[in-house]
Amino acid sequence: MPPSRCHSRPAIIPVLFKSLFRMPSAAFIDNKRAVAALFQQALFSAYPALQQDEAPFAIEVEKPKNPDHGHFAVNSALQLARKLGAKPRDIAEAIVAALPASDLITGKPDIAGPGFINIRLAASAETRVVPAIFAAADEFGKSTDGAGKKVMVEFVSANPTGPLHVGHGRGAATGDTLARLLETQGWNVSREFYYNDAGAQINNLGLSVQARLREKAGIDAAFPEDGYRGQYIVEIAERYAAENPADAKGENFDAVCKFAVAALRHEQDLDLKAFDVQFDVHYLESSLYTDGLVEKTVEHLVRMGHTYEKDGALWLKTTDYGDDKDRVMRKSDGTFTYFVPDIAYHVTKWERGFGRAITELGADHHGSLARVRAGLQAMQMGVPQGYPDYVLHQMITVMRGGEEVKISKRAGSYVTLRDLIDEVGRDATRYFFVMRKSDSQLTFDIDLAKSRSEDNPVYYVQYAHARICSVLAQWGGDVASLRGADLSPLTSKYESDLLRAMADFPELLAAAARELAPHLVCVYLSDLAAKLHSYYNAEKFLVEDEKLKLARLALILATRQVLKNGLAVVGVSAPEKM
RNA sequence: GCCCUCGUAGCUCAGUGGAUAGAGCAUCCCCCUCCUAAGGGGAGGGUCACACGUUCGAUUCGUGUCGAGGGCGCCA
């Protein structure tokens, strides 16, 4: 296991405490809460009876998507219309009339449409986010809600039977971004890779390599029917023969298997490193057998009484826990089915102190979800019912030359993760995989990604960052001096849009982590970049008016910080030049 | 047949219990004597698959139908 991450882990704790004291990102959220509190007060003063309810009505403040509707909107008048037996607009009038004076809000709230109350913040409240960003810097947007609790994110978990393909790439990008997201929320995250290095697949791998060795040695041998036909098998065979001249025919089957697995694991590790994905732990399925955990798990399940013997096999009554049919645990030939080590593995997650675990899988494995959960419940060892959380990513359709490329290890047709990283670039590949909701299918057009890489959305976001760097460089002043800039000249629509978008960042990260939805970060970044580009084209930053210039530079400096922080969550670089 | 996910612009995809459903690409028209045009502004393009229900309000929630993908083996 790579030690680097393990060593860096303890550093999280002081960071948490530091940010707790600073509360860097609380500024704008407080605006929202303060507005809610004002309206709560107004509501109870206009309708005192509401306060007497056992569950008093709570004001909800939301952000309207249409900017013409102000910074915040309150829809309580609509929600209360029936209960109060009054027209929504009349209720809204009464609430607004009862509103206490406050320097938070500018002007009188509008009553619009069917009964929305639209609120505009005072400029001083709006710009508060900028100094908050400067103070928190790389920590802006983070939260301590996770309280340092342990969570494991298991992802990729490819069998060591071939190179990583595009599907693994999607899993790697999704899982790693999830891990980064949880870290922003103060969780103590461990990234884990589970190797299915036991069982029929490995046997099959060994047979495939062996067949190529025999071919090489001029022995007429049939290639295994379900064998792996990829070119990489031939290469492994060649290397095996070169490094083991005494066994050029591959008669030592165990040695061939070990060699092939080691070679493929090494390749996979290199690919993941190139993708900037690092694991804390690589867990070997084979160790579950050698450590006796599979046997132990089976014995425990039998003792708990959710098993039975039938047709010479041992069955687990997964139907007791919501599965649609019972599952065989031990086959009539005495070997275990794959889902037994799966359960044993998840038991170790719980026993290793992970109160929360997230398993990132391709959707083609979703069948294992109900079985593993059922198995954990049948263990009756206090594991919560929904353990572990699952994030499934849908299949990828790969297009090349206008035609679909069928991904098949056995047939040998392949687009590897390495191909994408080499041809499209790490940043673009990661961004592309994360920008789509993981449970919708995505089409990866290789030609488009390669030949028109400038159309890739990641450049749009990175360009915004680079543009800001360029402006600041031309200004040539001391960036630190912008920290205390007077922000009152920031009054345009573009400036207000940027301020509001940046103030949303902490909530966005919290929501993306809560929903286990990394793509929301990309959606956000793309939106923030668009606001910067619009601003750039509409206004000049390096203007004569010194006060205005410094205010604008402070604003884009803050924007650069938020872009950088967001890109870091997705694992994409923030270049200073492009 | 049963289970899971999805169905939103020509294409690839976001989004939401609320006000006029968005972006990129593609098509068309504009914008660099000016901080990077890898950019911006504008036009066209939609029965949010369909039906019924819940709701003051449904594209969003529920049920059903249709369509796409995946899973349903003593394979992993």
mmCIF file of N, CA, C and O (backbone and C1' of nucleotides) in Angstrom, chain A residues 65 75 82 116 118 311 325 331-332 338 364 366 436-437 439-443 452 460 463 466-467 470 474 519 523 534 536-537 539 541 578, chain B residues 2-7 12-15 18-20 24-26 34-41 55-56 69-76:
data_model
loop_
_atom_site.group_PDB
_atom_site.id
_atom_site.type_symbol
_atom_site.label_atom_id
_atom_site.label_comp_id
_atom_site.label_asym_id
_atom_site.label_seq_id
_atom_site.Cartn_x
_atom_site.Cartn_y
_atom_site.Cartn_z
ATOM 1 N N LYS A 65 -34.028 30.579 -8.970
ATOM 2 C CA LYS A 65 -33.095 30.353 -10.071
ATOM 3 C C LYS A 65 -33.078 31.539 -11.019
ATOM 4 O O LYS A 65 -32.104 31.787 -11.703
ATOM 5 N N ASN A 75 -41.427 31.235 0.325
ATOM 6 C CA ASN A 75 -42.692 30.787 -0.261
ATOM 7 C C ASN A 75 -43.731 30.417 0.803
ATOM 8 O O ASN A 75 -44.724 29.770 0.510
ATOM 9 N N ARG A 82 -53.730 27.415 2.775
ATOM 10 C CA ARG A 82 -54.853 26.572 3.178
ATOM 11 C C ARG A 82 -55.056 26.639 4.690
ATOM 12 O O ARG A 82 -56.161 26.858 5.180
ATOM 13 N N PHE A 116 -44.932 34.804 -3.747
ATOM 14 C CA PHE A 116 -43.538 34.707 -3.310
ATOM 15 C C PHE A 116 -43.098 36.031 -2.723
ATOM 16 O O PHE A 116 -43.515 37.095 -3.194
ATOM 17 N N ASN A 118 -39.818 38.145 -2.399
ATOM 18 C CA ASN A 118 -38.457 38.201 -2.920
ATOM 19 C C ASN A 118 -37.642 39.240 -2.171
ATOM 20 O O ASN A 118 -38.102 40.361 -1.954
ATOM 21 N N ASP A 311 -29.569 -30.227 -1.814
ATOM 22 C CA ASP A 311 -28.897 -30.740 -3.018
ATOM 23 C C ASP A 311 -27.384 -30.787 -2.835
ATOM 24 O O ASP A 311 -26.628 -30.492 -3.767
ATOM 25 N N LYS A 325 -34.237 -14.332 -4.028
ATOM 26 C CA LYS A 325 -34.106 -15.783 -3.899
ATOM 27 C C LYS A 325 -32.911 -16.103 -3.025
ATOM 28 O O LYS A 325 -32.017 -15.272 -2.852
ATOM 29 N N LYS A 331 -20.765 -24.659 -2.746
ATOM 30 C CA LYS A 331 -21.239 -25.505 -3.830
ATOM 31 C C LYS A 331 -21.097 -26.964 -3.453
ATOM 32 O O LYS A 331 -20.374 -27.318 -2.515
ATOM 33 N N SER A 332 -21.767 -27.825 -4.201
ATOM 34 C CA SER A 332 -21.708 -29.262 -3.897
ATOM 35 C C SER A 332 -20.291 -29.808 -4.067
ATOM 36 O O SER A 332 -19.961 -30.855 -3.528
ATOM 37 N N TYR A 338 -18.678 -16.798 -5.013
ATOM 38 C CA TYR A 338 -17.926 -15.552 -4.867
ATOM 39 C C TYR A 338 -18.494 -14.640 -3.792
ATOM 40 O O TYR A 338 -17.809 -13.817 -3.228
ATOM 41 N N ASP A 364 -23.224 -3.111 -13.540
ATOM 42 C CA ASP A 364 -23.405 -4.520 -13.879
ATOM 43 C C ASP A 364 -23.198 -5.420 -12.656
ATOM 44 O O ASP A 364 -23.499 -6.598 -12.699
ATOM 45 N N HIS A 366 -24.653 -4.652 -9.725
ATOM 46 C CA HIS A 366 -25.594 -4.213 -8.695
ATOM 47 C C HIS A 366 -26.309 -5.384 -8.040
ATOM 48 O O HIS A 366 -26.869 -5.243 -6.951
ATOM 49 N N ARG A 436 -20.694 13.759 -15.463
ATOM 50 C CA ARG A 436 -22.016 13.188 -15.665
ATOM 51 C C ARG A 436 -22.461 12.450 -14.420
ATOM 52 O O ARG A 436 -21.656 11.816 -13.746
ATOM 53 N N LYS A 437 -23.757 12.559 -14.157
ATOM 54 C CA LYS A 437 -24.350 11.829 -13.056
ATOM 55 C C LYS A 437 -23.984 10.356 -13.215
ATOM 56 O O LYS A 437 -24.129 9.789 -14.291
ATOM 57 N N ASP A 439 -25.234 7.575 -12.386
ATOM 58 C CA ASP A 439 -26.195 6.545 -12.768
ATOM 59 C C ASP A 439 -26.881 6.817 -14.097
ATOM 60 O O ASP A 439 -27.923 6.257 -14.396
ATOM 61 N N SER A 440 -26.290 7.675 -14.910
ATOM 62 C CA SER A 440 -26.782 7.692 -16.284
ATOM 63 C C SER A 440 -25.671 7.221 -17.205
ATOM 64 O O SER A 440 -24.486 7.433 -16.951
ATOM 65 N N GLN A 441 -26.066 6.552 -18.241
ATOM 66 C CA GLN A 441 -25.090 5.987 -19.165
ATOM 67 C C GLN A 441 -24.386 7.110 -19.892
ATOM 68 O O GLN A 441 -24.963 8.161 -20.128
ATOM 69 N N LEU A 442 -23.141 6.885 -20.233
ATOM 70 C CA LEU A 442 -22.475 7.947 -20.987
ATOM 71 C C LEU A 442 -21.758 7.388 -22.197
ATOM 72 O O LEU A 442 -21.300 6.254 -22.213
ATOM 73 N N THR A 443 -21.723 8.221 -23.201
ATOM 74 C CA THR A 443 -21.056 7.863 -24.437
ATOM 75 C C THR A 443 -19.720 8.579 -24.474
ATOM 76 O O THR A 443 -19.666 9.793 -24.338
ATOM 77 N N ARG A 452 -10.711 16.903 -30.882
ATOM 78 C CA ARG A 452 -11.258 18.221 -30.581
ATOM 79 C C ARG A 452 -11.173 18.466 -29.099
ATOM 80 O O ARG A 452 -12.118 18.886 -28.474
ATOM 81 N N TYR A 460 -12.640 24.895 -20.352
ATOM 82 C CA TYR A 460 -13.443 26.082 -20.095
ATOM 83 C C TYR A 460 -13.230 26.569 -18.668
ATOM 84 O O TYR A 460 -13.084 27.759 -18.409
ATOM 85 N N TYR A 463 -9.469 27.513 -18.135
ATOM 86 C CA TYR A 463 -9.184 28.779 -18.815
ATOM 87 C C TYR A 463 -9.587 29.963 -17.945
ATOM 88 O O TYR A 463 -8.900 30.991 -17.906
ATOM 89 N N ALA A 466 -6.810 30.392 -15.543
ATOM 90 C CA ALA A 466 -5.614 30.928 -16.188
ATOM 91 C C ALA A 466 -5.795 32.406 -16.563
ATOM 92 O O ALA A 466 -4.865 33.207 -16.442
ATOM 93 N N ARG A 467 -6.990 32.742 -16.978
ATOM 94 C CA ARG A 467 -7.269 34.138 -17.346
ATOM 95 C C ARG A 467 -7.064 35.069 -16.158
ATOM 96 O O ARG A 467 -6.484 36.146 -16.287
ATOM 97 N N SER A 470 -3.516 35.564 -15.460
ATOM 98 C CA SER A 470 -2.918 36.444 -16.446
ATOM 99 C C SER A 470 -3.194 37.918 -16.136
ATOM 100 O O SER A 470 -2.302 38.771 -16.229
ATOM 101 N N GLN A 474 -0.464 40.854 -15.132
ATOM 102 C CA GLN A 474 -0.294 42.122 -15.856
ATOM 103 C C GLN A 474 -0.428 43.316 -14.932
ATOM 104 O O GLN A 474 0.212 44.341 -15.122
ATOM 105 N N HIS A 519 -20.691 14.736 -9.571
ATOM 106 C CA HIS A 519 -20.882 15.528 -10.785
ATOM 107 C C HIS A 519 -21.367 16.935 -10.484
ATOM 108 O O HIS A 519 -21.178 17.851 -11.275
ATOM 109 N N VAL A 523 -20.713 20.645 -12.418
ATOM 110 C CA VAL A 523 -21.789 21.542 -12.829
ATOM 111 C C VAL A 523 -21.555 22.925 -12.228
ATOM 112 O O VAL A 523 -21.671 23.950 -12.899
ATOM 113 N N SER A 534 -18.182 35.831 -18.655
ATOM 114 C CA SER A 534 -19.116 36.908 -19.000
ATOM 115 C C SER A 534 -18.621 38.240 -18.446
ATOM 116 O O SER A 534 -18.625 39.266 -19.129
ATOM 117 N N TYR A 536 -15.601 39.044 -17.626
ATOM 118 C CA TYR A 536 -14.366 39.412 -18.324
ATOM 119 C C TYR A 536 -14.677 40.140 -19.623
ATOM 120 O O TYR A 536 -14.020 41.126 -19.978
ATOM 121 N N ASN A 537 -15.666 39.623 -20.332
ATOM 122 C CA ASN A 537 -15.990 40.237 -21.617
ATOM 123 C C ASN A 537 -16.773 41.535 -21.495
ATOM 124 O O ASN A 537 -16.789 42.341 -22.409
ATOM 125 N N GLU A 539 -16.594 43.752 -18.690
ATOM 126 C CA GLU A 539 -15.924 44.821 -17.957
ATOM 127 C C GLU A 539 -14.415 44.673 -18.067
ATOM 128 O O GLU A 539 -13.904 43.557 -18.167
ATOM 129 N N PHE A 541 -10.924 45.030 -16.077
ATOM 130 C CA PHE A 541 -10.513 45.017 -14.668
ATOM 131 C C PHE A 541 -9.437 46.059 -14.379
ATOM 132 O O PHE A 541 -9.470 46.737 -13.365
ATOM 133 N N MET A 578 -2.346 28.901 -20.168
ATOM 134 C CA MET A 578 -2.803 27.865 -21.099
ATOM 135 C C MET A 578 -2.408 28.249 -22.513
ATOM 136 O O MET A 578 -2.276 29.397 -22.830
ATOM 137 P P C B 2 -43.353 -9.263 -14.336
ATOM 138 O "O5'" C B 2 -42.203 -9.434 -13.240
ATOM 139 C "C5'" C B 2 -42.496 -10.044 -11.998
ATOM 140 C "C4'" C B 2 -41.220 -10.206 -11.202
ATOM 141 C "C3'" C B 2 -40.421 -8.928 -10.984
ATOM 142 O "O3'" C B 2 -40.922 -8.156 -9.909
ATOM 143 C "C1'" C B 2 -38.967 -10.629 -11.715
ATOM 144 P P C B 3 -40.785 -6.552 -9.943
ATOM 145 O "O5'" C B 3 -39.234 -6.345 -9.643
ATOM 146 C "C5'" C B 3 -38.688 -6.673 -8.374
ATOM 147 C "C4'" C B 3 -37.196 -6.446 -8.378
ATOM 148 C "C3'" C B 3 -36.747 -5.066 -8.820
ATOM 149 O "O3'" C B 3 -36.846 -4.107 -7.791
ATOM 150 C "C1'" C B 3 -35.445 -6.696 -9.923
ATOM 151 P P C B 4 -37.025 -2.556 -8.166
ATOM 152 O "O5'" C B 4 -35.569 -2.160 -8.673
ATOM 153 C "C5'" C B 4 -34.468 -2.154 -7.772
ATOM 154 C "C4'" C B 4 -33.211 -1.732 -8.498
ATOM 155 C "C3'" C B 4 -33.320 -0.426 -9.276
ATOM 156 O "O3'" C B 4 -33.154 0.703 -8.443
ATOM 157 C "C1'" C B 4 -32.307 -2.070 -10.641
ATOM 158 P P U B 5 -33.866 2.089 -8.846
ATOM 159 O "O5'" U B 5 -32.994 2.581 -10.084
ATOM 160 C "C5'" U B 5 -31.653 3.007 -9.891
ATOM 161 C "C4'" U B 5 -31.020 3.321 -11.222
ATOM 162 C "C3'" U B 5 -31.769 4.330 -12.083
ATOM 163 O "O3'" U B 5 -31.517 5.664 -11.693
ATOM 164 C "C1'" U B 5 -31.127 2.490 -13.411
ATOM 165 P P C B 6 -32.643 6.781 -11.975
ATOM 166 O "O5'" C B 6 -32.611 6.914 -13.555
ATOM 167 C "C5'" C B 6 -31.522 7.562 -14.193
ATOM 168 C "C4'" C B 6 -31.558 7.296 -15.676
ATOM 169 C "C3'" C B 6 -32.696 7.947 -16.450
ATOM 170 O "O3'" C B 6 -32.444 9.312 -16.720
ATOM 171 C "C1'" C B 6 -32.471 5.712 -17.147
ATOM 172 P P G B 7 -33.691 10.319 -16.848
ATOM 173 O "O5'" G B 7 -34.244 9.996 -18.300
ATOM 174 C "C5'" G B 7 -33.371 10.042 -19.422
ATOM 175 C "C4'" G B 7 -34.137 9.670 -20.675
ATOM 176 C "C3'" G B 7 -35.284 10.622 -21.008
ATOM 177 O "O3'" G B 7 -35.375 10.817 -22.417
ATOM 178 C "C1'" G B 7 -36.116 8.418 -20.759
ATOM 179 P P U B 12 -27.433 11.261 -28.126
ATOM 180 O "O5'" U B 12 -26.342 12.056 -27.294
ATOM 181 C "C5'" U B 12 -24.955 11.789 -27.473
ATOM 182 C "C4'" U B 12 -24.157 12.593 -26.472
ATOM 183 C "C3'" U B 12 -24.643 12.480 -25.031
ATOM 184 O "O3'" U B 12 -24.172 11.294 -24.424
ATOM 185 C "C1'" U B 12 -24.248 14.747 -25.559
ATOM 186 P P C B 13 -24.944 10.753 -23.125
ATOM 187 O "O5'" C B 13 -24.710 11.914 -22.078
ATOM 188 C "C5'" C B 13 -25.737 12.318 -21.210
ATOM 189 C "C4'" C B 13 -25.395 13.666 -20.678
ATOM 190 C "C3'" C B 13 -26.156 14.069 -19.419
ATOM 191 O "O3'" C B 13 -25.525 13.518 -18.280
ATOM 192 C "C1'" C B 13 -26.136 15.867 -20.961
ATOM 193 P P A B 14 -26.294 13.537 -16.873
ATOM 194 O "O5'" A B 14 -26.111 15.068 -16.471
ATOM 195 C "C5'" A B 14 -27.164 15.764 -15.871
ATOM 196 C "C4'" A B 14 -26.732 17.160 -15.597
ATOM 197 C "C3'" A B 14 -27.573 17.853 -14.529
ATOM 198 O "O3'" A B 14 -27.098 17.556 -13.242
ATOM 199 C "C1'" A B 14 -27.446 19.231 -16.421
ATOM 200 P P G B 15 -28.115 16.959 -12.160
ATOM 201 O "O5'" G B 15 -29.138 18.168 -11.992
ATOM 202 C "C5'" G B 15 -28.666 19.459 -11.628
ATOM 203 C "C4'" G B 15 -29.781 20.467 -11.770
ATOM 204 C "C3'" G B 15 -31.086 20.059 -11.091
ATOM 205 O "O3'" G B 15 -31.053 20.368 -9.712
ATOM 206 C "C1'" G B 15 -31.539 20.804 -13.271
ATOM 207 P P G B 18 -39.754 23.130 -7.318
ATOM 208 O "O5'" G B 18 -40.627 23.625 -8.533
ATOM 209 C "C5'" G B 18 -40.422 24.880 -9.089
ATOM 210 C "C4'" G B 18 -41.712 25.675 -9.031
ATOM 211 C "C3'" G B 18 -41.512 27.177 -9.040
ATOM 212 O "O3'" G B 18 -41.838 27.651 -10.332
ATOM 213 C "C1'" G B 18 -43.120 26.493 -7.416
ATOM 214 P P A B 19 -40.970 27.558 -11.558
ATOM 215 O "O5'" A B 19 -41.655 28.756 -12.320
ATOM 216 C "C5'" A B 19 -43.078 28.776 -12.448
ATOM 217 C "C4'" A B 19 -43.519 30.239 -12.371
ATOM 218 C "C3'" A B 19 -42.700 31.114 -13.316
ATOM 219 O "O3'" A B 19 -43.552 31.853 -14.143
ATOM 220 C "C1'" A B 19 -42.694 31.979 -11.086
ATOM 221 P P U B 20 -44.274 31.468 -15.380
ATOM 222 O "O5'" U B 20 -43.098 31.256 -16.419
ATOM 223 C "C5'" U B 20 -43.420 30.802 -17.726
ATOM 224 C "C4'" U B 20 -42.163 30.750 -18.557
ATOM 225 C "C3'" U B 20 -40.991 29.999 -17.914
ATOM 226 O "O3'" U B 20 -40.242 29.370 -18.947
ATOM 227 C "C1'" U B 20 -40.341 32.196 -18.389
ATOM 228 P P G B 24 -23.565 27.443 -23.761
ATOM 229 O "O5'" G B 24 -22.803 26.104 -24.125
ATOM 230 C "C5'" G B 24 -21.533 25.804 -23.551
ATOM 231 C "C4'" G B 24 -21.089 24.433 -24.008
ATOM 232 C "C3'" G B 24 -21.114 24.223 -25.517
ATOM 233 O "O3'" G B 24 -19.937 24.722 -26.129
ATOM 234 C "C1'" G B 24 -22.189 22.408 -24.470
ATOM 235 P P C B 25 -20.017 25.282 -27.588
ATOM 236 O "O5'" C B 25 -20.294 23.982 -28.459
ATOM 237 C "C5'" C B 25 -19.310 22.953 -28.555
ATOM 238 C "C4'" C B 25 -19.877 21.767 -29.295
ATOM 239 C "C3'" C B 25 -20.440 22.066 -30.672
ATOM 240 O "O3'" C B 25 -19.430 22.126 -31.660
ATOM 241 C "C1'" C B 25 -21.959 20.720 -29.474
ATOM 242 P P A B 26 -19.587 23.183 -32.839
ATOM 243 O "O5'" A B 26 -20.885 22.649 -33.609
ATOM 244 C "C5'" A B 26 -20.843 21.412 -34.322
ATOM 245 C "C4'" A B 26 -22.205 21.129 -34.913
ATOM 246 C "C3'" A B 26 -22.828 22.280 -35.693
ATOM 247 O "O3'" A B 26 -22.330 22.372 -37.010
ATOM 248 C "C1'" A B 26 -24.427 21.390 -34.210
ATOM 249 P P C B 34 -5.688 45.678 -29.410
ATOM 250 O "O5'" C B 34 -6.326 46.823 -28.482
ATOM 251 C "C5'" C B 34 -5.739 47.140 -27.223
ATOM 252 C "C4'" C B 34 -6.731 46.921 -26.114
ATOM 253 C "C3'" C B 34 -6.973 45.454 -25.734
ATOM 254 O "O3'" C B 34 -5.966 44.960 -24.890
ATOM 255 C "C1'" C B 34 -9.038 46.601 -25.866
ATOM 256 P P C B 35 -5.725 43.390 -24.813
ATOM 257 O "O5'" C B 35 -5.889 43.133 -23.261
ATOM 258 C "C5'" C B 35 -4.844 43.538 -22.365
ATOM 259 C "C4'" C B 35 -4.982 42.871 -21.036
ATOM 260 C "C3'" C B 35 -5.278 41.370 -21.048
ATOM 261 O "O3'" C B 35 -4.070 40.646 -21.221
ATOM 262 C "C1'" C B 35 -6.523 42.494 -19.335
ATOM 263 P P U B 36 -4.059 39.013 -21.151
ATOM 264 O "O5'" U B 36 -5.262 38.552 -22.099
ATOM 265 C "C5'" U B 36 -5.168 38.669 -23.504
ATOM 266 C "C4'" U B 36 -5.505 37.314 -24.101
ATOM 267 C "C3'" U B 36 -6.962 36.925 -23.921
ATOM 268 O "O3'" U B 36 -7.541 36.837 -25.215
ATOM 269 C "C1'" U B 36 -5.464 35.124 -23.436
ATOM 270 P P A B 37 -9.024 37.213 -25.521
ATOM 271 O "O5'" A B 37 -9.595 36.042 -26.439
ATOM 272 C "C5'" A B 37 -10.125 34.857 -25.884
ATOM 273 C "C4'" A B 37 -10.532 33.951 -27.023
ATOM 274 C "C3'" A B 37 -9.462 33.810 -28.085
ATOM 275 O "O3'" A B 37 -9.468 32.492 -28.617
ATOM 276 C "C1'" A B 37 -11.425 34.683 -29.035
ATOM 277 P P A B 38 -8.496 31.419 -28.047
ATOM 278 O "O5'" A B 38 -9.465 30.450 -27.253
ATOM 279 C "C5'" A B 38 -10.507 29.764 -27.929
ATOM 280 C "C4'" A B 38 -10.931 28.586 -27.093
ATOM 281 C "C3'" A B 38 -11.483 29.008 -25.740
ATOM 282 O "O3'" A B 38 -12.484 28.088 -25.327
ATOM 283 C "C1'" A B 38 -9.556 27.671 -25.431
ATOM 284 P P G B 39 -14.002 28.526 -25.519
ATOM 285 O "O5'" G B 39 -14.051 30.024 -24.974
ATOM 286 C "C5'" G B 39 -13.933 30.283 -23.578
ATOM 287 C "C4'" G B 39 -14.097 31.763 -23.333
ATOM 288 C "C3'" G B 39 -15.461 32.322 -23.664
ATOM 289 O "O3'" G B 39 -16.415 32.078 -22.644
ATOM 290 C "C1'" G B 39 -13.833 33.697 -24.636
ATOM 291 P P G B 40 -17.948 31.911 -23.021
ATOM 292 O "O5'" G B 40 -18.370 33.409 -23.326
ATOM 293 C "C5'" G B 40 -18.264 34.386 -22.306
ATOM 294 C "C4'" G B 40 -18.614 35.734 -22.874
ATOM 295 C "C3'" G B 40 -20.014 35.858 -23.429
ATOM 296 O "O3'" G B 40 -20.970 36.084 -22.420
ATOM 297 C "C1'" G B 40 -18.476 36.757 -24.972
ATOM 298 P P G B 41 -22.441 35.552 -22.590
ATOM 299 O "O5'" G B 41 -23.017 36.535 -23.694
ATOM 300 C "C5'" G B 41 -23.191 37.909 -23.391
ATOM 301 C "C4'" G B 41 -23.718 38.636 -24.593
ATOM 302 C "C3'" G B 41 -25.007 38.086 -25.173
ATOM 303 O "O3'" G B 41 -26.145 38.486 -24.446
ATOM 304 C "C1'" G B 41 -23.495 38.530 -26.910
ATOM 305 P P U B 55 -54.746 15.736 -2.249
ATOM 306 O "O5'" U B 55 -53.644 16.860 -2.462
ATOM 307 C "C5'" U B 55 -52.638 17.082 -1.483
ATOM 308 C "C4'" U B 55 -51.686 18.131 -1.965
ATOM 309 C "C3'" U B 55 -52.342 19.438 -2.426
ATOM 310 O "O3'" U B 55 -52.642 20.291 -1.340
ATOM 311 C "C1'" U B 55 -50.725 18.748 -4.011
ATOM 312 P P C B 56 -54.040 21.088 -1.324
ATOM 313 O "O5'" C B 56 -53.834 22.196 -2.450
ATOM 314 C "C5'" C B 56 -54.950 22.991 -2.870
ATOM 315 C "C4'" C B 56 -54.453 24.128 -3.721
ATOM 316 C "C3'" C B 56 -53.478 23.739 -4.814
ATOM 317 O "O3'" C B 56 -54.145 23.278 -5.975
ATOM 318 C "C1'" C B 56 -52.627 25.595 -3.645
ATOM 319 P P G B 69 -31.125 -1.941 -25.576
ATOM 320 O "O5'" G B 69 -30.280 -1.729 -24.242
ATOM 321 C "C5'" G B 69 -29.046 -1.025 -24.288
ATOM 322 C "C4'" G B 69 -28.523 -0.801 -22.892
ATOM 323 C "C3'" G B 69 -28.325 -2.055 -22.051
ATOM 324 O "O3'" G B 69 -27.157 -2.773 -22.386
ATOM 325 C "C1'" G B 69 -29.392 -0.421 -20.753
ATOM 326 P P G B 70 -27.113 -4.339 -22.113
ATOM 327 O "O5'" G B 70 -27.038 -4.454 -20.522
ATOM 328 C "C5'" G B 70 -25.906 -3.958 -19.824
ATOM 329 C "C4'" G B 70 -26.181 -3.971 -18.341
ATOM 330 C "C3'" G B 70 -26.502 -5.334 -17.736
ATOM 331 O "O3'" G B 70 -25.353 -6.114 -17.526
ATOM 332 C "C1'" G B 70 -28.022 -3.742 -16.911
ATOM 333 P P G B 71 -25.490 -7.698 -17.451
ATOM 334 O "O5'" G B 71 -26.249 -7.920 -16.073
ATOM 335 C "C5'" G B 71 -25.641 -7.533 -14.850
ATOM 336 C "C4'" G B 71 -26.567 -7.846 -13.709
ATOM 337 C "C3'" G B 71 -27.058 -9.276 -13.651
ATOM 338 O "O3'" G B 71 -26.083 -10.131 -13.102
ATOM 339 C "C1'" G B 71 -28.872 -7.826 -13.320
ATOM 340 P P C B 72 -26.184 -11.671 -13.359
ATOM 341 O "O5'" C B 72 -27.233 -12.107 -12.260
ATOM 342 C "C5'" C B 72 -27.969 -13.288 -12.461
ATOM 343 C "C4'" C B 72 -29.271 -13.190 -11.721
ATOM 344 C "C3'" C B 72 -30.216 -14.329 -12.049
ATOM 345 O "O3'" C B 72 -29.923 -15.450 -11.230
ATOM 346 C "C1'" C B 72 -31.363 -12.307 -12.310
ATOM 347 P P G B 73 -29.881 -16.879 -11.826
ATOM 348 O "O5'" G B 73 -28.882 -17.706 -10.924
ATOM 349 C "C5'" G B 73 -29.211 -19.080 -10.727
ATOM 350 C "C4'" G B 73 -28.024 -19.919 -11.145
ATOM 351 C "C3'" G B 73 -26.764 -19.507 -10.397
ATOM 352 O "O3'" G B 73 -26.459 -20.433 -9.335
ATOM 353 C "C1'" G B 73 -26.365 -19.905 -12.728
ATOM 354 P P C B 74 -27.329 -21.697 -9.127
ATOM 355 O "O5'" C B 74 -26.142 -22.348 -8.340
ATOM 356 C "C5'" C B 74 -25.178 -21.507 -7.808
ATOM 357 C "C4'" C B 74 -23.904 -22.293 -7.682
ATOM 358 C "C3'" C B 74 -23.446 -22.913 -9.002
ATOM 359 O "O3'" C B 74 -22.035 -22.816 -9.017
ATOM 360 C "C1'" C B 74 -23.897 -24.602 -7.396
ATOM 361 P P C B 75 -21.136 -22.660 -10.292
ATOM 362 O "O5'" C B 75 -21.477 -21.263 -10.936
ATOM 363 C "C5'" C B 75 -20.926 -20.073 -10.404
ATOM 364 C "C4'" C B 75 -19.930 -19.512 -11.383
ATOM 365 C "C3'" C B 75 -19.134 -18.325 -10.886
ATOM 366 O "O3'" C B 75 -18.043 -18.759 -10.097
ATOM 367 C "C1'" C B 75 -19.946 -17.894 -13.064
ATOM 368 P P A B 76 -17.795 -18.070 -8.713
ATOM 369 O "O5'" A B 76 -17.200 -16.655 -9.121
ATOM 370 C "C5'" A B 76 -15.871 -16.538 -9.611
ATOM 371 C "C4'" A B 76 -15.634 -15.105 -9.986
ATOM 372 C "C3'" A B 76 -15.838 -14.105 -8.862
ATOM 373 O "O3'" A B 76 -14.641 -13.922 -8.125
ATOM 374 C "C1'" A B 76 -17.072 -13.412 -10.752
#
